[in-house]
JSON list of C-alpha atoms in Angstrom, two decimals:
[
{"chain": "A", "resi": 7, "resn": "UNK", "atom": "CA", "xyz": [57.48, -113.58, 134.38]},
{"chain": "A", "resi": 8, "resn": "UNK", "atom": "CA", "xyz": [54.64, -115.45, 133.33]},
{"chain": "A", "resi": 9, "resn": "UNK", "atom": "CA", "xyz": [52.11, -114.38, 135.42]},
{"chain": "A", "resi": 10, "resn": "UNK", "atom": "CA", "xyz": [52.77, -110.69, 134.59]},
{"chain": "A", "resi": 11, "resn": "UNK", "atom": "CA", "xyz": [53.81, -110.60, 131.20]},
{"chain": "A", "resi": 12, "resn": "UNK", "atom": "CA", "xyz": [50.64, -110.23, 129.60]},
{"chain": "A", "resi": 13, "resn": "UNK", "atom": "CA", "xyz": [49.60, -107.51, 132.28]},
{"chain": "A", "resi": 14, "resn": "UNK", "atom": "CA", "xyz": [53.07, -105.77, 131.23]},
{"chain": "A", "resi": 15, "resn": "UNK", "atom": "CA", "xyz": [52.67, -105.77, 127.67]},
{"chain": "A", "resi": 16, "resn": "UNK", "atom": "CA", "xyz": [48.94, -103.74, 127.94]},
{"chain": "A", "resi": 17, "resn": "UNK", "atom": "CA", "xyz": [50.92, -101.35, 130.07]},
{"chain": "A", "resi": 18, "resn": "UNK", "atom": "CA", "xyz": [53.74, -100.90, 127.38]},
{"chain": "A", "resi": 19, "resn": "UNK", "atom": "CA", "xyz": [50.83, -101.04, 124.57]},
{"chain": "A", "resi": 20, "resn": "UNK", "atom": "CA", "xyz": [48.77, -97.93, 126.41]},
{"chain": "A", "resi": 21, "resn": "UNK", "atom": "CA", "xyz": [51.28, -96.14, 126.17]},
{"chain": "A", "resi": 22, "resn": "UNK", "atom": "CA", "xyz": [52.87, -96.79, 122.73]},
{"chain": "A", "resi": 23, "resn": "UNK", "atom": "CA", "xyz": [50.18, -98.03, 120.19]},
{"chain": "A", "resi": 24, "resn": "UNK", "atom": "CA", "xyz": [51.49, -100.60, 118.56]},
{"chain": "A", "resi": 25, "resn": "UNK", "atom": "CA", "xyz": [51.81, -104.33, 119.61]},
{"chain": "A", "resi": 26, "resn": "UNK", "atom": "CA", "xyz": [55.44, -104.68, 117.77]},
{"chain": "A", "resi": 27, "resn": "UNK", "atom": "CA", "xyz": [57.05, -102.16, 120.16]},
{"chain": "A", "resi": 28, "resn": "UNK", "atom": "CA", "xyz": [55.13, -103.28, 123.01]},
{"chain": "A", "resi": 29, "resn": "UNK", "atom": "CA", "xyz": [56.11, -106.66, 122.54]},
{"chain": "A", "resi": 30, "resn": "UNK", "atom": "CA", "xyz": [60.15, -105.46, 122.51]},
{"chain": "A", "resi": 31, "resn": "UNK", "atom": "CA", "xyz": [59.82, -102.95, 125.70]},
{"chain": "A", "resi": 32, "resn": "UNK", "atom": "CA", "xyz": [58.29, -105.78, 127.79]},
{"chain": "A", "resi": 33, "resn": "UNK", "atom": "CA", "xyz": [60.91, -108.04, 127.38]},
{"chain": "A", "resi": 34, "resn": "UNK", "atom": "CA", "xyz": [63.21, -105.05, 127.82]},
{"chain": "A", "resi": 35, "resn": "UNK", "atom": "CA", "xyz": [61.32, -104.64, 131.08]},
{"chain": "A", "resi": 36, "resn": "UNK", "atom": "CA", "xyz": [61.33, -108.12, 132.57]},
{"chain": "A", "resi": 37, "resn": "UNK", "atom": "CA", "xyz": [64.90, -107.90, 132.21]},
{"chain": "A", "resi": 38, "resn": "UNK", "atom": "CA", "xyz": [65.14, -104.75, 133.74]},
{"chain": "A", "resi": 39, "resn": "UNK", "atom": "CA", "xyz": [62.63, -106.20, 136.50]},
{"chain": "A", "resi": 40, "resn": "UNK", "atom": "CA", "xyz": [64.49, -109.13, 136.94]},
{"chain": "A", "resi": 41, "resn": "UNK", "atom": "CA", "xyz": [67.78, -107.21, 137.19]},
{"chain": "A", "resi": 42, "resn": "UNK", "atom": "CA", "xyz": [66.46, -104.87, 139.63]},
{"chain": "A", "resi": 43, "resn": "UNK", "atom": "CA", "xyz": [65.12, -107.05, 142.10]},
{"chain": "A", "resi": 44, "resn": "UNK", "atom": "CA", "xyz": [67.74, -107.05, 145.15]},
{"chain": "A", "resi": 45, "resn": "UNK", "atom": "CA", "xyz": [66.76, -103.09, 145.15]},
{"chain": "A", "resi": 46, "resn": "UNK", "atom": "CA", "xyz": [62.80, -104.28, 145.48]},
{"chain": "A", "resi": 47, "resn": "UNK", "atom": "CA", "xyz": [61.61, -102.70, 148.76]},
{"chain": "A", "resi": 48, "resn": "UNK", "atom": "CA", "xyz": [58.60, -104.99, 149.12]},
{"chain": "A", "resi": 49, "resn": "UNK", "atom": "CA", "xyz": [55.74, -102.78, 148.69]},
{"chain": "A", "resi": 50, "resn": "UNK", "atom": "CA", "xyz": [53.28, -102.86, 146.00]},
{"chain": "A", "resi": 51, "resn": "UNK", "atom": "CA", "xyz": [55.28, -105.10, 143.84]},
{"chain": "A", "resi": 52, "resn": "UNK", "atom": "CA", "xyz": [52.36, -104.50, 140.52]},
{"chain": "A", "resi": 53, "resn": "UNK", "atom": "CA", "xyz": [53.09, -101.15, 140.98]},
{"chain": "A", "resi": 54, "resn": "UNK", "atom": "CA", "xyz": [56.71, -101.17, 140.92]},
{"chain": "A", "resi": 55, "resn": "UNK", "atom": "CA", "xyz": [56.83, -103.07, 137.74]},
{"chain": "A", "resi": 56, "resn": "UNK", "atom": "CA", "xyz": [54.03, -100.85, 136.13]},
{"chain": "A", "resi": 57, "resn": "UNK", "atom": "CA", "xyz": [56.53, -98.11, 136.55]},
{"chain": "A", "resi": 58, "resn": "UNK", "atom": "CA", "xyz": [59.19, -99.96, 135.76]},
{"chain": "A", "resi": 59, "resn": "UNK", "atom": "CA", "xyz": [57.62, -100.73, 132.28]},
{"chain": "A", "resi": 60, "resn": "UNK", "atom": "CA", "xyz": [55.79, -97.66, 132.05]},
{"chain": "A", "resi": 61, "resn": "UNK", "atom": "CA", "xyz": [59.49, -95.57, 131.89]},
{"chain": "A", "resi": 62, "resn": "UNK", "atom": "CA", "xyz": [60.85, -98.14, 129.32]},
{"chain": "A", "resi": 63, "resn": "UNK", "atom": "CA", "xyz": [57.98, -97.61, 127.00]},
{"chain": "A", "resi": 64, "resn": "UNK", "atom": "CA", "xyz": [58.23, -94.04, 127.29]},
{"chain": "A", "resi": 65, "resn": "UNK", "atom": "CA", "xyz": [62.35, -93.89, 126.50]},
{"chain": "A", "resi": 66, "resn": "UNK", "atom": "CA", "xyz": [61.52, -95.94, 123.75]},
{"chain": "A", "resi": 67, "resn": "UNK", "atom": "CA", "xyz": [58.73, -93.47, 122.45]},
{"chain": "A", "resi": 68, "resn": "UNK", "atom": "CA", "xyz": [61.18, -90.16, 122.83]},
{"chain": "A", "resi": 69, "resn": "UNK", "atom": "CA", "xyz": [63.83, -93.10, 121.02]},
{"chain": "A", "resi": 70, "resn": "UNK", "atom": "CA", "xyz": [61.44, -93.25, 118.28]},
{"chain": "A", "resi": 71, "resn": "UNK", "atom": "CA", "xyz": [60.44, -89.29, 118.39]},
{"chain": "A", "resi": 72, "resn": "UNK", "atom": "CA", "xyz": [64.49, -88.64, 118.15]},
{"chain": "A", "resi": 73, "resn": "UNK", "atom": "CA", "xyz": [64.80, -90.68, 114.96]},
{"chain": "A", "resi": 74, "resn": "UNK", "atom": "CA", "xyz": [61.97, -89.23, 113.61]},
{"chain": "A", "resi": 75, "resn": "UNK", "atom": "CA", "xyz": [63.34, -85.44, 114.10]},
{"chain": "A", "resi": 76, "resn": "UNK", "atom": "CA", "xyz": [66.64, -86.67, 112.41]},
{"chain": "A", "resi": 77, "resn": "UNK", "atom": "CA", "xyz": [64.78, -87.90, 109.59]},
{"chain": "A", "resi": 78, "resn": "UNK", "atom": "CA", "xyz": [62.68, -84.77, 108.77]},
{"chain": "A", "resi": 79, "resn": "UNK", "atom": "CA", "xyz": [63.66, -81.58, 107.57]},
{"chain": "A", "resi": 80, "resn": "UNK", "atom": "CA", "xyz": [60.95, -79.93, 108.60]},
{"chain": "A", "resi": 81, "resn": "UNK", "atom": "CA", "xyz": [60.36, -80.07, 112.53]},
{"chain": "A", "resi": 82, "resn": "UNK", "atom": "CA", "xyz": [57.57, -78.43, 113.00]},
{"chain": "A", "resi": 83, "resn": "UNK", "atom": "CA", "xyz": [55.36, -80.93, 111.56]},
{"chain": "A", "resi": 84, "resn": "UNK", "atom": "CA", "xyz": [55.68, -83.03, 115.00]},
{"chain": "A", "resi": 85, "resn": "UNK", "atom": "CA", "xyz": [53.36, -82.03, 117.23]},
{"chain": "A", "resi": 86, "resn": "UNK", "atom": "CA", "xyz": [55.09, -81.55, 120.63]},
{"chain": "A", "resi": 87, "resn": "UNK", "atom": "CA", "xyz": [53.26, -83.74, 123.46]},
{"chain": "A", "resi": 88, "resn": "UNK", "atom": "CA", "xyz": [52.77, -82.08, 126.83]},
{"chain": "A", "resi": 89, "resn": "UNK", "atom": "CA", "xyz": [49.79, -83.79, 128.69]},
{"chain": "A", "resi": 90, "resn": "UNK", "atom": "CA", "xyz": [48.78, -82.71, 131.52]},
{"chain": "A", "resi": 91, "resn": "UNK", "atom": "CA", "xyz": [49.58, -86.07, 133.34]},
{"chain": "A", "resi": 92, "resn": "UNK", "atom": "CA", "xyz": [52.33, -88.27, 132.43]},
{"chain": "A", "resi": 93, "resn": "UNK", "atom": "CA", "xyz": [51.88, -91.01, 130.76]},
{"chain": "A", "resi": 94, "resn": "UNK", "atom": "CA", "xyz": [52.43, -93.43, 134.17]},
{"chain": "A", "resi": 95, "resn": "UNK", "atom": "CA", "xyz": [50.19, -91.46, 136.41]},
{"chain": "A", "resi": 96, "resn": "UNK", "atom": "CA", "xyz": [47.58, -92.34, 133.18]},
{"chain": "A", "resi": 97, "resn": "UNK", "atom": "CA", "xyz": [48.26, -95.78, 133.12]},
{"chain": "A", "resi": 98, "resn": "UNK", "atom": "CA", "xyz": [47.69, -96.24, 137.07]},
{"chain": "A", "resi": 99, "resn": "UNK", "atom": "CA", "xyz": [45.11, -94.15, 137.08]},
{"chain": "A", "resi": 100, "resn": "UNK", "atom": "CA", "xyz": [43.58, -96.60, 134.89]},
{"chain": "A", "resi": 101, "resn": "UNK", "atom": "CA", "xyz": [44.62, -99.78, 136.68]},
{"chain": "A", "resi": 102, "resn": "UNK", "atom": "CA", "xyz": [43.32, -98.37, 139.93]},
{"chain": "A", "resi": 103, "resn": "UNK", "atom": "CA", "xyz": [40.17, -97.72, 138.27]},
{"chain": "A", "resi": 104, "resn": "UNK", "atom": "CA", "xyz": [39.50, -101.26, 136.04]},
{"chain": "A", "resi": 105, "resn": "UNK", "atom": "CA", "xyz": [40.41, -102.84, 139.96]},
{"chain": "A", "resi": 106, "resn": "UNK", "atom": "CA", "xyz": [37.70, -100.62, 141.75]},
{"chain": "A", "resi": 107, "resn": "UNK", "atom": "CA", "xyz": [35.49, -101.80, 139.13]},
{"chain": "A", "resi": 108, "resn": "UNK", "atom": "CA", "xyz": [36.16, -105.79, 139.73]},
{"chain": "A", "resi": 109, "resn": "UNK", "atom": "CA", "xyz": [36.14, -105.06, 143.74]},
{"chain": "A", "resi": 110, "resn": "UNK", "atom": "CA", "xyz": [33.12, -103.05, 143.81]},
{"chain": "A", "resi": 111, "resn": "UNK", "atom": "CA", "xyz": [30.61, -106.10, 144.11]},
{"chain": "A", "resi": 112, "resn": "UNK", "atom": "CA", "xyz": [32.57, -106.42, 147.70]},
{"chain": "A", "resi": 113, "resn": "UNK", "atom": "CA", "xyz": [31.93, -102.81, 148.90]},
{"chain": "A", "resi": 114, "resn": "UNK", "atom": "CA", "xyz": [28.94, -102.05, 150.96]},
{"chain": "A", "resi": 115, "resn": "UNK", "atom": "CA", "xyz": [26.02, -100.66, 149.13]},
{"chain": "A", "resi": 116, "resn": "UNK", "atom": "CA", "xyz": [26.36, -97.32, 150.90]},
{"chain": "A", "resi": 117, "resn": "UNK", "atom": "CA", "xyz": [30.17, -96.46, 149.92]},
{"chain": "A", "resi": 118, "resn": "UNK", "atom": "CA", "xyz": [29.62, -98.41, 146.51]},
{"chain": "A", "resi": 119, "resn": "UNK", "atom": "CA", "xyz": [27.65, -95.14, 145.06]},
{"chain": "A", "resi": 120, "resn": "UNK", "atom": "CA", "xyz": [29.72, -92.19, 145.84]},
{"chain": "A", "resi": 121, "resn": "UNK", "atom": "CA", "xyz": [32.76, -94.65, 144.85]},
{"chain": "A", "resi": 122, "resn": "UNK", "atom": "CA", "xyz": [31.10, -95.28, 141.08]},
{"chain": "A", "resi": 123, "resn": "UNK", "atom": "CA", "xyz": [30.40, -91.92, 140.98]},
{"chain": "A", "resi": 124, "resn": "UNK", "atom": "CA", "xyz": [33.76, -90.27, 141.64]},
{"chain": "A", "resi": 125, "resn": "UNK", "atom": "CA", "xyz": [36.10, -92.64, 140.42]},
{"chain": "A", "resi": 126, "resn": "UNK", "atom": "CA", "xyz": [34.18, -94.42, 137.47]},
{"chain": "A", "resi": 127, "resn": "UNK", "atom": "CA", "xyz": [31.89, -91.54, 136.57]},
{"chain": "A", "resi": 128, "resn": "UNK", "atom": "CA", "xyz": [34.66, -88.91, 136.79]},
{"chain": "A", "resi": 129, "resn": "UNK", "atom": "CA", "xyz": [31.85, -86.73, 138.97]},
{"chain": "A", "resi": 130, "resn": "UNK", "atom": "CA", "xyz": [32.75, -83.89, 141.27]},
{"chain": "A", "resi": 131, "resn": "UNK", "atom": "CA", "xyz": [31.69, -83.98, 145.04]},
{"chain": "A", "resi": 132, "resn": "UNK", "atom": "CA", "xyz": [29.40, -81.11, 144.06]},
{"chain": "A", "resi": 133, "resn": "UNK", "atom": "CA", "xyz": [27.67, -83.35, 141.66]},
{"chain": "A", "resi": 134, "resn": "UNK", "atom": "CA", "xyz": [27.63, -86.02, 143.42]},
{"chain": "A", "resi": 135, "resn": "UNK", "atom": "CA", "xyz": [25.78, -84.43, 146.11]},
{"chain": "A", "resi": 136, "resn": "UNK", "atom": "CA", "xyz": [23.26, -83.19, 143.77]},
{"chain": "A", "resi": 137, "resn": "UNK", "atom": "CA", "xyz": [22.04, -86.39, 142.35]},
{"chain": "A", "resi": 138, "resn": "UNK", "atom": "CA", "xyz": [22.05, -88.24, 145.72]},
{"chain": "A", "resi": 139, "resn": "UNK", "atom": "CA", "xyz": [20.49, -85.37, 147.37]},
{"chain": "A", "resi": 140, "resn": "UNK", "atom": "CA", "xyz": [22.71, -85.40, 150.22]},
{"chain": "A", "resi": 141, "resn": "UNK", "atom": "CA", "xyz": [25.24, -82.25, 151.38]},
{"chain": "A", "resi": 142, "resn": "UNK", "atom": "CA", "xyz": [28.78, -81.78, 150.14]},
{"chain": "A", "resi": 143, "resn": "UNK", "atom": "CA", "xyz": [30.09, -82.80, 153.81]},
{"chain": "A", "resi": 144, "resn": "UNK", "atom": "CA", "xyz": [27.93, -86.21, 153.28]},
{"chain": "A", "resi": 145, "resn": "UNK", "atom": "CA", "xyz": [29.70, -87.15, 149.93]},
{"chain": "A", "resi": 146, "resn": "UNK", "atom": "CA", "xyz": [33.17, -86.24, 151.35]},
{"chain": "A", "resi": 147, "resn": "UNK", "atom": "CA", "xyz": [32.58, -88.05, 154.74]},
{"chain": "A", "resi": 148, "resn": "UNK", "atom": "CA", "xyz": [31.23, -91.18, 152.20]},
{"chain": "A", "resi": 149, "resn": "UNK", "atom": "CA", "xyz": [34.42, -91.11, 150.32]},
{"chain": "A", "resi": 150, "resn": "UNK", "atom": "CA", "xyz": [36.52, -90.76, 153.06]},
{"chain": "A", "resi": 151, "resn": "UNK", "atom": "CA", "xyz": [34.71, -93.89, 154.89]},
{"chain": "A", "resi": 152, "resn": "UNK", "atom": "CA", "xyz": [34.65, -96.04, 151.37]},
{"chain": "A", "resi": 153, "resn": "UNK", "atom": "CA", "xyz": [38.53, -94.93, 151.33]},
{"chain": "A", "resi": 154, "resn": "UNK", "atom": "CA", "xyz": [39.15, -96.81, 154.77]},
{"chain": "A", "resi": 155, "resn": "UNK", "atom": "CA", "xyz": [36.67, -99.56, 153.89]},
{"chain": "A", "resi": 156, "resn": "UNK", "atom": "CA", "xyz": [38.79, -100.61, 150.76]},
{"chain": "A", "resi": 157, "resn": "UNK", "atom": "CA", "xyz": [42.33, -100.10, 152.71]},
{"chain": "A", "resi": 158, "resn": "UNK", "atom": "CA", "xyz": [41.23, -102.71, 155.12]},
{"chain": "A", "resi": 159, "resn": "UNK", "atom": "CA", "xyz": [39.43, -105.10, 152.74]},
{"chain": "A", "resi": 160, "resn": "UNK", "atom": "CA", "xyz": [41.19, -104.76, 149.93]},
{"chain": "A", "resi": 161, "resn": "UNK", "atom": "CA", "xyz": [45.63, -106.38, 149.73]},
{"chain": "A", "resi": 162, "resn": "UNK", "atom": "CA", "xyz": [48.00, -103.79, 148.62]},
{"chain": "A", "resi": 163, "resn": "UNK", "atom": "CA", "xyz": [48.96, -106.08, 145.15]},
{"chain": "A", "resi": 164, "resn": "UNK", "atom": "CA", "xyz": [45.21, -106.06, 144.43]},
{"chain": "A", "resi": 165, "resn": "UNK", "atom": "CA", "xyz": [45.35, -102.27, 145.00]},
{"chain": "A", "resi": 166, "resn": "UNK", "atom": "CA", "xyz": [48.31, -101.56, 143.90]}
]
């Protein structure tokens, strides 16, 4: 519990914005995590909490979101939230990228600038291959390499 805890309550505060809240869904979710480990199936254990605290914070947002509606008579003042991704696909989206960032210093120079590109910079292949001056097949046959480079070199948890 300790050596997660703090990495559990960021998750919880991404997603609900205030440190009160986040501070009650993590506990909420070590229990829950603690509860739920005979069912662990050993693989990518930081991921498997993530989304086990990722879903608590988000039943405690539509929680919230349900009070709220009861208390207002006038429902179309809350503004209905459909993102595009969910809110755990965002959150490790973001984890995978702040660890690419910490790992890249490992990564051979040649992989290391299509990875900063696409996964830091947000660039497409197209782009990519424009500022490098190299063909699209090039920046997809980099990525693809860089992919295999970091599933050898780099553990699952760290990954994960």
């Amino acid at each position: 519990m300790a050596k997660y805890q703090s990495y559990l309550y960021h998750v919880a505060y991404s997603v609900l914005r205030s440190s009160k809240d986040a501070e009650d869904v993590t506990q909420e979710a070590l229990l829950k995590i603690y509860a739920s480990l005979p069912q662990y199936q050993h693989q990518g254990f930081k991921t498997w909490i993530t989304r086990i605290t990722v879903n608590k914070a988000i039943d405690y947002k539509r929680s919230l979101e349900r009070k709220r509606e009861q208390l207002t008579d006038e429902p179309e003042l809350l503004i209905p939230v459909n993102p595009t991704h969910t809110v755990e696909e965002e959150v490790l989206h973001n984890h995978r990228r702040q660890r690419i960032r910490e790992c890249l210093d490992d990564m051979p120079h040649n992989y290391r600038d299509v990875v900063v590109a696409f996964y830091i910079k947000d660039k497409s292949y197209q782009e990519i291959a424009i500022e490098q001056g190299v063909t699209l097949k090039t920046v997809e046959s980099k990525l693809y390499r860089a992919k295999q480079w970091i599933r050898k070199h780099w553990k699952e948890e760290e990954w994960g």
